[in-house]
Coordinates of C-alpha atoms in Angstrom, one line a residue:
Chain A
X27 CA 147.4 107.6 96.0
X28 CA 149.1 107.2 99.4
X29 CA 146.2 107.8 101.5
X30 CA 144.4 105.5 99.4
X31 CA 144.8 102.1 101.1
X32 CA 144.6 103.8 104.3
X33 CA 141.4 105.7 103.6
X34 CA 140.3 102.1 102.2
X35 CA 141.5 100.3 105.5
X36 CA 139.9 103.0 107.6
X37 CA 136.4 102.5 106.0
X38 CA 137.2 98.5 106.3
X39 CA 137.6 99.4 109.8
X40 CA 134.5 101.5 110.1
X41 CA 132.6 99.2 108.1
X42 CA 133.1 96.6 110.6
X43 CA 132.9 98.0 113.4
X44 CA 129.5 99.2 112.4
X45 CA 128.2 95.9 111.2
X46 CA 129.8 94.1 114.7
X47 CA 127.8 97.2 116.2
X48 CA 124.6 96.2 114.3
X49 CA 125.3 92.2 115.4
X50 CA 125.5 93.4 118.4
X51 CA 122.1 95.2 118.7
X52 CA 120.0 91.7 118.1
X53 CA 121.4 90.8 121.3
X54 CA 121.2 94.4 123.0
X55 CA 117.0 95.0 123.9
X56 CA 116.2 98.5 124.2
X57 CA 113.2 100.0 126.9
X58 CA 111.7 101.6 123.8
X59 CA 110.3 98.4 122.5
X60 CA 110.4 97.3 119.0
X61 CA 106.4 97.2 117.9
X62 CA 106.0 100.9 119.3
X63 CA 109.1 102.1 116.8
X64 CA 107.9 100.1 114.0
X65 CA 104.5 101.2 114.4
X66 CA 105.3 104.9 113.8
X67 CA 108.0 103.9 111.3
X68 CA 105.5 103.0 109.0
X69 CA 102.9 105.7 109.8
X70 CA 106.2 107.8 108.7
X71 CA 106.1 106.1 105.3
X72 CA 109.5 104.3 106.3
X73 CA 110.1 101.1 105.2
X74 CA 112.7 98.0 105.7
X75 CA 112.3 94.5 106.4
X76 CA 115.8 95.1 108.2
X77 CA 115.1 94.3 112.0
X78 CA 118.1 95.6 113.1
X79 CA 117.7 98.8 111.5
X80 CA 114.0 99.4 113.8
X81 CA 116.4 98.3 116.8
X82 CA 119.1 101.0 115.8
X83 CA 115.7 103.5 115.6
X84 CA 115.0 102.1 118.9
X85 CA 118.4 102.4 120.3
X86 CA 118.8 105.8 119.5
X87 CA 115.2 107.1 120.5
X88 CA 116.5 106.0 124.1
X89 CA 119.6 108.0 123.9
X90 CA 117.9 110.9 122.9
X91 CA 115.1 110.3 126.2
X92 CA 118.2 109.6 128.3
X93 CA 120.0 113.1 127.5
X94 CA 116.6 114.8 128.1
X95 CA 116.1 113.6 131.1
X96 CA 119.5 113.5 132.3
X97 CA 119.1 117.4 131.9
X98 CA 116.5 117.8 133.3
X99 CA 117.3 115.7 136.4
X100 CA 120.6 118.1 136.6
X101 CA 118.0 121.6 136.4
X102 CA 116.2 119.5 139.1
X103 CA 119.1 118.8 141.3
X104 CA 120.4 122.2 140.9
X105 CA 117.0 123.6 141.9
X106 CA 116.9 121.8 145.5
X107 CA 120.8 122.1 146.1
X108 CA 119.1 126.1 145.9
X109 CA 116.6 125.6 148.1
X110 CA 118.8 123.5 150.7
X111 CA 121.2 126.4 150.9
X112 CA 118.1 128.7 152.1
X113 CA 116.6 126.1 154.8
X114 CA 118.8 122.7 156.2
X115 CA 115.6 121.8 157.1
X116 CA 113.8 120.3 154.3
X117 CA 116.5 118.5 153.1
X118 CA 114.8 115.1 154.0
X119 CA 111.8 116.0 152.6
X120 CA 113.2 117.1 149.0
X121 CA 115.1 113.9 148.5
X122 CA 112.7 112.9 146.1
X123 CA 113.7 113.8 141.9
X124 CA 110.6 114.5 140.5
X125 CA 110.0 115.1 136.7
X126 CA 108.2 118.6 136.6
X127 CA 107.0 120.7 133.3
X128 CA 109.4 123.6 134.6
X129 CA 112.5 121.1 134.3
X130 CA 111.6 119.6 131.6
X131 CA 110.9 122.6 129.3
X132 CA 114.3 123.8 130.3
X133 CA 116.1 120.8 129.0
X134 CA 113.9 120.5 126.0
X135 CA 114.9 124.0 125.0
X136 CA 118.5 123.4 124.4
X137 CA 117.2 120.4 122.3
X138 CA 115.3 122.9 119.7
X139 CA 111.5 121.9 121.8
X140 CA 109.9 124.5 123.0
X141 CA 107.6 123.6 125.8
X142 CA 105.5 126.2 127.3
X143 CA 103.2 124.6 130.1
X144 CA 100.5 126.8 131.4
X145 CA 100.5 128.1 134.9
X146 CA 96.8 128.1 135.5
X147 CA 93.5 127.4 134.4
X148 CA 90.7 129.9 134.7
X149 CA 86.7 129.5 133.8
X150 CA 87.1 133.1 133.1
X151 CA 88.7 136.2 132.2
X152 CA 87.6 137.5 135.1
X153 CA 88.8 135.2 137.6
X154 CA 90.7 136.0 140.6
X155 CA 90.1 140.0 139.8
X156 CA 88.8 141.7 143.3
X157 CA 85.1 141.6 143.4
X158 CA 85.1 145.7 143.1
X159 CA 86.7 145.4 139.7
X160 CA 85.1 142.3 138.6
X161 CA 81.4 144.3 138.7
X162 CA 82.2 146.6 136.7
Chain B
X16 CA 91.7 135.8 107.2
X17 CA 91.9 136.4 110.2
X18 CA 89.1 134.4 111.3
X19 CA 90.8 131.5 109.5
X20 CA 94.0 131.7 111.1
X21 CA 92.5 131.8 114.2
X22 CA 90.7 128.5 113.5
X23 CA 94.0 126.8 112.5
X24 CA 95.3 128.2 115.5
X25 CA 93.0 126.7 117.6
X26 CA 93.3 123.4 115.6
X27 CA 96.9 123.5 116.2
X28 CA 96.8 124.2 119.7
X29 CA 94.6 121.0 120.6
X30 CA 96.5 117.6 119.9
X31 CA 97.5 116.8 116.6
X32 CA 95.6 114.9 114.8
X33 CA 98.8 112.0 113.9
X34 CA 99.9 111.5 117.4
X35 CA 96.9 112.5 119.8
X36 CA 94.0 110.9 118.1
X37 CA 91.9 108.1 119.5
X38 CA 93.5 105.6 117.3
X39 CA 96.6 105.9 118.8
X40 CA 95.8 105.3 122.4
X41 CA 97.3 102.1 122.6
X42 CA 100.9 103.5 120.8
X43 CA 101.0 106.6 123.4
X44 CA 100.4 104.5 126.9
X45 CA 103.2 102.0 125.6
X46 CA 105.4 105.5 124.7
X47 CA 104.4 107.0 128.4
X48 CA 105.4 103.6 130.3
X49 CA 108.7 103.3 128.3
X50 CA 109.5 107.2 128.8
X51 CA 108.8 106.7 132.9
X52 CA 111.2 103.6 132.5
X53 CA 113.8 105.4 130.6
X54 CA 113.5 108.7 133.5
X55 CA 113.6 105.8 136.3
X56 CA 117.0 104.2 135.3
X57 CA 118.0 107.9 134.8
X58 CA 117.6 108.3 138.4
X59 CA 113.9 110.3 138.6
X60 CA 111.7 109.0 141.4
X61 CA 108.1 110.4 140.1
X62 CA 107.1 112.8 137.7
X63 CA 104.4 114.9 136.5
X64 CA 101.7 113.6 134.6
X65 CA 101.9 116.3 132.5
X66 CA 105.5 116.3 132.1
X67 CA 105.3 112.4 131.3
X68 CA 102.7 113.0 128.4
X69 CA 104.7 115.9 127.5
X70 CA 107.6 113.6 126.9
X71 CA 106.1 110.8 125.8
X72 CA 105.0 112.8 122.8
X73 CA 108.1 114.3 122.0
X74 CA 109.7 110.6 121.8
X75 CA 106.6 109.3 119.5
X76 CA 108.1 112.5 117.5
X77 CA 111.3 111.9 117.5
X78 CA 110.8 108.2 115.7
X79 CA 108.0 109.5 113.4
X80 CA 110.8 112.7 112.0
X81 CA 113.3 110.2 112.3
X82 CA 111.4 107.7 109.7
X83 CA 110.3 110.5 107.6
X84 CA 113.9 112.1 106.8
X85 CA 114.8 108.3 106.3
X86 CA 111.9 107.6 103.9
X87 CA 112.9 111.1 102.3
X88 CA 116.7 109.9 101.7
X89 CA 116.0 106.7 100.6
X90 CA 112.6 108.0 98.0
X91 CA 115.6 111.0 96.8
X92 CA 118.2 108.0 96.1
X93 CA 115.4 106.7 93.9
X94 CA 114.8 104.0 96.3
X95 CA 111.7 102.6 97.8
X96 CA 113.4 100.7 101.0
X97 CA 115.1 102.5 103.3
X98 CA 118.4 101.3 104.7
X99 CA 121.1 102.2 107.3
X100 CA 122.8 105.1 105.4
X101 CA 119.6 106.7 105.3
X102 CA 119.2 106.1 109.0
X103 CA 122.3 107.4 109.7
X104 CA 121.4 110.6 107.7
X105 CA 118.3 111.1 109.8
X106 CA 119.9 111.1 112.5
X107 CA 122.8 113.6 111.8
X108 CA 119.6 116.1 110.3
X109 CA 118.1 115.6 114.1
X110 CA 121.2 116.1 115.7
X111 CA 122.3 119.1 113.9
X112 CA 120.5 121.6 116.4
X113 CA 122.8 120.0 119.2
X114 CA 126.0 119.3 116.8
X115 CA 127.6 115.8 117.1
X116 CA 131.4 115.1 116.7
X117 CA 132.6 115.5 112.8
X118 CA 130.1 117.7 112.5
X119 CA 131.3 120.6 110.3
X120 CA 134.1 118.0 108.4
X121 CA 133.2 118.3 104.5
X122 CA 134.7 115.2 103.7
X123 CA 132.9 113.2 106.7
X124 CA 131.6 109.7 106.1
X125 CA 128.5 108.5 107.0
X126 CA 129.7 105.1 108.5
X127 CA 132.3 107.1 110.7
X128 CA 129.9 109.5 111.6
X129 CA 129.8 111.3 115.2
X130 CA 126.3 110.1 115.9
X131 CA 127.0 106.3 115.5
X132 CA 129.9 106.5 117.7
X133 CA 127.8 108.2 120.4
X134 CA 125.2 105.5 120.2
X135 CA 127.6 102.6 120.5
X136 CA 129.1 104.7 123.2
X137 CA 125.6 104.7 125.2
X138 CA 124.8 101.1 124.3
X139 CA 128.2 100.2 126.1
X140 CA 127.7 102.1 129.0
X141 CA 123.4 102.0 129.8
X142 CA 121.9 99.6 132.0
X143 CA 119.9 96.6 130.5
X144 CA 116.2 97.4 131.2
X145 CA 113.7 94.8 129.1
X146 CA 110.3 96.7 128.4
X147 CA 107.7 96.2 131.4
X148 CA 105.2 94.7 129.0
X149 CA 105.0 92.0 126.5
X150 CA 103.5 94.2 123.8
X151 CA 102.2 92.3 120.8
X152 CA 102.2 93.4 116.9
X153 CA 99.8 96.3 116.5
X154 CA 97.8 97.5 115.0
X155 CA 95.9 94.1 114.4
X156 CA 95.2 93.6 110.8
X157 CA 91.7 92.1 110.7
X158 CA 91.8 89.5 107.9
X159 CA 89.3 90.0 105.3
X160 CA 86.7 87.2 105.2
X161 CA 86.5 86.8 101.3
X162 CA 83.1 86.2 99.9
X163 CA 83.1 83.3 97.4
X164 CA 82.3 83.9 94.0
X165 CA 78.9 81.5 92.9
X166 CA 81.1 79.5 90.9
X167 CA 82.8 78.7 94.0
X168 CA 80.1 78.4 96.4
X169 CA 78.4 75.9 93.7
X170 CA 75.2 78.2 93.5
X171 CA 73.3 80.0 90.3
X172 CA 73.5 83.9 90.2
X173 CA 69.8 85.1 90.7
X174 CA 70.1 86.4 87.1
X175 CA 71.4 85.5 83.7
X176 CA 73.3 89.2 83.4
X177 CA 75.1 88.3 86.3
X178 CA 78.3 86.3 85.5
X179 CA 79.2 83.3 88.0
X180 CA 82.7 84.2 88.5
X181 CA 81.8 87.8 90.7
X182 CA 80.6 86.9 94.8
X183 CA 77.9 86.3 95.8
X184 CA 75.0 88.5 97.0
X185 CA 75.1 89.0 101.0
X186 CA 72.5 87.2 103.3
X187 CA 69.9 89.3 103.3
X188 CA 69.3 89.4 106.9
X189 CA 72.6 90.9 107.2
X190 CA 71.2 94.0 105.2
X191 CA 67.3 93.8 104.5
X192 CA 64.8 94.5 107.9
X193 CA 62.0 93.0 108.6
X194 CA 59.2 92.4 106.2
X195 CA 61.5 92.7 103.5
X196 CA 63.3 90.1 105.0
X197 CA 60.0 87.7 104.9
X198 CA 59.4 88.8 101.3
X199 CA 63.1 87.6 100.8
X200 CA 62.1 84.3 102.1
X201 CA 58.9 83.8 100.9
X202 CA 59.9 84.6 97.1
X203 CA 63.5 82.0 97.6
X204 CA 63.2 79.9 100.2
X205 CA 66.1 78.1 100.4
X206 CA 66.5 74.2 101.8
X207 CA 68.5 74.5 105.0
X208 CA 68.3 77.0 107.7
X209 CA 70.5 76.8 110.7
X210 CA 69.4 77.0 114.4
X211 CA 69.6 80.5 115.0
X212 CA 67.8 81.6 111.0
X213 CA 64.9 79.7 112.5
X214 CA 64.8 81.4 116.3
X215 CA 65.3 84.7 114.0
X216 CA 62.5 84.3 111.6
X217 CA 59.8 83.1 114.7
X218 CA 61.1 86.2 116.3
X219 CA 60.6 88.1 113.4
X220 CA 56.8 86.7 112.9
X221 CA 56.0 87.3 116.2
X222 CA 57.0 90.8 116.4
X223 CA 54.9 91.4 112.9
X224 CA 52.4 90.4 114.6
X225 CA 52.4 92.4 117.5
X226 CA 52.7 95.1 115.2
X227 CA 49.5 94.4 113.2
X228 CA 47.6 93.8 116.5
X229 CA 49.1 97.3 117.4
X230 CA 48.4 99.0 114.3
X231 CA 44.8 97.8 113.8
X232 CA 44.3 99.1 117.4
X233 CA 45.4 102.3 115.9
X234 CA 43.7 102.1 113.0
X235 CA 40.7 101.2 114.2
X236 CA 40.1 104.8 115.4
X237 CA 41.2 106.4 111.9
X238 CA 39.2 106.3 108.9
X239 CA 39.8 104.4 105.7
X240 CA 43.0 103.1 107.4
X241 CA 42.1 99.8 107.0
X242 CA 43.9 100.4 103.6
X243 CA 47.1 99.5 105.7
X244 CA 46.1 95.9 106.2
X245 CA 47.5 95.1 102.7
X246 CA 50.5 93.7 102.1
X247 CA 52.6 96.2 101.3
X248 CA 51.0 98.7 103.2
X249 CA 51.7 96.3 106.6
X250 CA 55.5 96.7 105.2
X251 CA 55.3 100.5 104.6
X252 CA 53.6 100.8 108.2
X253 CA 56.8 98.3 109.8
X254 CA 58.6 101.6 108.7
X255 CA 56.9 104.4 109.8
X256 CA 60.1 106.0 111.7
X257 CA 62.3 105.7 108.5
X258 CA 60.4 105.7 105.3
X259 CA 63.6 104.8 102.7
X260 CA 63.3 101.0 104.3
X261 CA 59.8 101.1 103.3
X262 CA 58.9 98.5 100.7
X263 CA 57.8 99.9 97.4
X264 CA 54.4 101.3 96.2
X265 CA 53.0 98.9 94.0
X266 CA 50.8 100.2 90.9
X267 CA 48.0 101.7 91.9
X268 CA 48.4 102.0 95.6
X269 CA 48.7 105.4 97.2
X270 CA 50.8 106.3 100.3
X271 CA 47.9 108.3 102.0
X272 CA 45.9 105.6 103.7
X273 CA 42.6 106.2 102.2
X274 CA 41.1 103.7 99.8
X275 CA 38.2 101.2 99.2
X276 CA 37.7 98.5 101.4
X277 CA 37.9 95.6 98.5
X278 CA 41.3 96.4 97.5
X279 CA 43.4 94.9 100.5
X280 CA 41.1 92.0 100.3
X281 CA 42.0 91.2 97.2
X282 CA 45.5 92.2 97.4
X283 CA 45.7 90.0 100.7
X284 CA 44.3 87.2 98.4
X285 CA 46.7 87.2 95.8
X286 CA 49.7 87.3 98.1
X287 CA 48.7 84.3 100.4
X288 CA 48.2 82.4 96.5
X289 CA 51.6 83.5 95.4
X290 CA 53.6 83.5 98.7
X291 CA 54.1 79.7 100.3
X292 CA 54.9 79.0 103.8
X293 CA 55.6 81.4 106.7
X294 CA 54.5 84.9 105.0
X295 CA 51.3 83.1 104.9
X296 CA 50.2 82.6 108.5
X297 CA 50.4 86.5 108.8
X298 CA 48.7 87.2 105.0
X299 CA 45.7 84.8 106.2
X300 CA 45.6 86.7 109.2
X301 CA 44.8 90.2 107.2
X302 CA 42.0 88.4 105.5
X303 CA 40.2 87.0 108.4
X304 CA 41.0 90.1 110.8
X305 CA 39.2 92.1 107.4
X306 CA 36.2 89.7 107.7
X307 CA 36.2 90.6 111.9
X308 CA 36.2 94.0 111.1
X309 CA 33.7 93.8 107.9
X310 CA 31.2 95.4 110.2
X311 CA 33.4 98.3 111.4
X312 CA 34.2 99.1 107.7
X313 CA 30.3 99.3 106.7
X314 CA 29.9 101.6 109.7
X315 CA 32.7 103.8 108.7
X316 CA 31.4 104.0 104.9
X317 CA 27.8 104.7 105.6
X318 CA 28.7 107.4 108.9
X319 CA 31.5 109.9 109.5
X320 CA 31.6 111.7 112.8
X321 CA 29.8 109.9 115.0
X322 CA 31.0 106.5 113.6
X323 CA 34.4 107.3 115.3
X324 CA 33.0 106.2 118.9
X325 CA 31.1 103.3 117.6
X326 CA 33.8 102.0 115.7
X327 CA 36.0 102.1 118.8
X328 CA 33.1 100.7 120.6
X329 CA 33.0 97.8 118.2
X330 CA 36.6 97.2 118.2
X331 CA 37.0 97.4 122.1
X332 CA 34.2 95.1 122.2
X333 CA 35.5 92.4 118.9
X334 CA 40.1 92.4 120.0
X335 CA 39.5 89.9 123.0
X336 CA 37.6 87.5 120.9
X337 CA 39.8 87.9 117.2
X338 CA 41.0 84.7 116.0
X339 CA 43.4 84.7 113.0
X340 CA 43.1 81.6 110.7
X341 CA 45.9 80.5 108.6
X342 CA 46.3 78.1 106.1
X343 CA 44.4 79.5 102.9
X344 CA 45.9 78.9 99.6
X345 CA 48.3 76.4 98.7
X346 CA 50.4 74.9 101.4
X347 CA 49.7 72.1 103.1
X348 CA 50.7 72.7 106.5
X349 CA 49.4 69.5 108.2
X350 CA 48.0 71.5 111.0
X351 CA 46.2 74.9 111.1
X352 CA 46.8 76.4 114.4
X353 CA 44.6 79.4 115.9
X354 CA 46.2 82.8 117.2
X355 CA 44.6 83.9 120.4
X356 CA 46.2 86.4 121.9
X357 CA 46.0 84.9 125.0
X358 CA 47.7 81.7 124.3
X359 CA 51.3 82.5 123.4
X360 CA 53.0 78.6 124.3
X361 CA 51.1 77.2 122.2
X362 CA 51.5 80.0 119.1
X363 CA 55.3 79.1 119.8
X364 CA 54.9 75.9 119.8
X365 CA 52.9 75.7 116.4
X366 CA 55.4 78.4 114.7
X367 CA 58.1 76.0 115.8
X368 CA 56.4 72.8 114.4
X369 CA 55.0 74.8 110.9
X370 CA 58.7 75.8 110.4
X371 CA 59.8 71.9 110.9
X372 CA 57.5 71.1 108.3
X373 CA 58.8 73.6 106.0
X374 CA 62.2 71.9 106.3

């Protein structure tokens, strides 16, 4: 019975400061915009004529891009703070952060994706064997 | 079996068919410039094409499994419309594999959930980046040009077991081809005809008639295919590439092109009586090109083999000088123009002032 009003005033609390949360979305414009989420909403079957709800979708579709690339912009960092260790000199040259398969995988895999990218391409199964192996 | 599951292997291993097909095109480019944005304020300065596509996938994904365990939530509460609850839900099932704050509490609410709190944490603290693009609603809902029923448009269904309140029939030049079109017109011609009916039907006369003029140059050189100058058998000729738009046999008439002489004659006949106005000029045309070649046809009944040259002798020596007459039966046209090949401005010009006259 005690913890009654409090639960109640703690879900007041939470109540609110989830709707002020939602008011505050209409104002808030995601990078993932709204027509892309609603468009695969409804290809999932989901419906709601609530627009703050897509914006929420939106919202957290960014967070989730955000951590994925955060990681893998860390795995990328660590990989050239390596590689600067070995040779000073290419340290101008590796300034740039690039977005590779190899980093992105290895973020993704702590998220439950896994990426494989392929290393090469060949026309055949025989490519790149020396030429005495390859005629037989 | 194992051939099938190598087949759904190799199915799965090209793009799915919901997020990769050509269809969606326009939803993945928007996904891939709103990824590279989202890497960009992240602090990437390129990327990999095929790490962008990679990712740009996995966040078309992420909102399609987040709508599907939403619309699964909401369908299980009995309900059709999702709301935030169910939202909410999706997100926690998403976020298990990572764990959220208050994950593992039994008695957790949904609206205090760790989730929600991270998201109003990264609203708080991420940059304001607009999309690059104004992107408009897609995917553009053509609106459906409704048909009018005859009751509506004011006109008379074509028969009595047809009910006025149903739509009306298409225009058949939207479905019919050629000839079938002219049979269309000839049997209801109907009061008005806009600009562009009217450059379509001379087209479609003149075209007919290249074809006849090109098939009795063919025919000329077969026997007993003078058969094909009837009516129908003009139509069924129109067609020769695909015979299901060939106009039907009538009674009688067979689809090898071997019969007596008299039959298109009189066939011809009976069509330029029943058929008024523009089907006319090319049914009086049958008849008189059947009187130019009268002579070819006796030569071909009384010889065989040797007739062949001398038939093609008489033809090379009668197409410069055939002249089609129009105007038998009833019409009145006012004017009966000639067809010689080699005056084409003033065939226009004639088709142009016969089809005033219709009107």
């Amino acid at each position: 019975m005690n913890h009654n009003p409090q639960s109640s005033d703690g879900k007041h609390d939470d109540d609110s400061a989830l709707s002020d949360f939602l008011a505050s979305l209409m104002d808030y414009t995601p990078t993932i915009p709204d027509e892309l989420v609603e468009h695969y909403l409804s290809k999932s079957g989901f419906q709601s004529p609530d627009v703050r709800l897509i914006k929420l979708v939106a919202v957290a579709t960014q967070k989730f891009v955000a951590e994925v690339a955060s990681d893998a912009l860390m795995h990328c960092k660590a990989r050239q703070a390596a590689v600067v260790k070995d040779k000073r000199d290419k340290q101008q040259k590796d300034k740039r952060l690039i977005l590779t398969m190899d980093d992105l995988s290895k973020s993704l895999r702590e998220y439950g994706v896994n990426v494989k990218h392929q290393e090469y391409f060949a026309d055949s199964p025989s490519t790149g064997i020396d030429p005495a192996s390859r005629e037989e | 079996m194992n051939n099938g599951c190598l087949e759904k292997r190799k199915k799965e291993g090209s793009k799915s068919s919901k997020f990769g097909s050509k269809s969606d095109d326009f939803a993945v480019a928007i996904a891939k410039v709103a990824a590279a944005q989202v890497c960009e304020s992240v602090g990437f300065q390129g990327f990999h094409l095929s790490a962008l596509e990679t990712l740009s996938d996995i966040t078309v994904r992420y909102i399609f499994s987040i709508g599907k365990s939403a619309n699964f939530c909401a369908n299980f509460a009995g309900r059709v419309e999702a709301n935030l609850f169910d939202i909410i839900h999706g997100l926690e099932e998403l976020g298990s594999g990572l764990g959220f704050a208050g994950a593992s509490d039994v008695d957790r609410c949904v609206v205090n959930s760790g989730i929600v709190r991270d998201i109003i944490h990264f609203v708080g603290d991420a940059d304001f980046i607009p999309f690059a693009y104004d992107v408009p609603r897609f995917p553009v809902v053509k609106e459906l040009k409704e048909i009018g029923s005859f009751q509506e448009k004011g006109e008379d269904p074509p028969g009595e077991h047809i009910p006025s309140w149903l739509p009306t029939f298409p225009v058949p030049e939207t479905y019919a081809t050629r000839s079938s079109v002219e049979n269309e017109m000839m049997s209801v011609p109907t009061g008005k005809k806009t600009e562009s009916e009217l450059a379509s039907i001379e087209r479609k006369m003149e075209r007919s008639l290249l074809n006849l003029q090109l098939r009795f140059a063919k025919n000329g050189n077969e026997d007993g295919s003078l058969h094909g100058v009837g009516y129908s058998g003009r139509a069924r000729e129109d067609f020769e590439g695909n015979p299901y738009l060939a106009a039907p046999l009538h009674s009688g008439e067979k689809e090898v092109e071997v019969s007596p002489v008299v039959f298109p004659a009189k066939l011809s006949n009976e069509a330029s009586l029943r058929n008024p106005v523009p089907g006319n000029v090319i049914v009086g045309n049958h008849v008189s090109v059947l009187e130019t070649f009268a002579s070819a046809i006796d030569a071909l009944k009384s010889g065989l083999c040797d007739s062949d040259n001398g038939t093609k002798k008489l033809l090379s020596t009668q197409r410069p000088t055939l002249r089609f007459k129009i105007g038998i039966g009833k019409k009145s046209f006012g004017t009966e123009p000639d067809f010689n090949s080699q005056k084409d401005d003033n065939e226009k010009d004639d088709k142009k002032r016969r089809v005033e006259t219709i009107l």
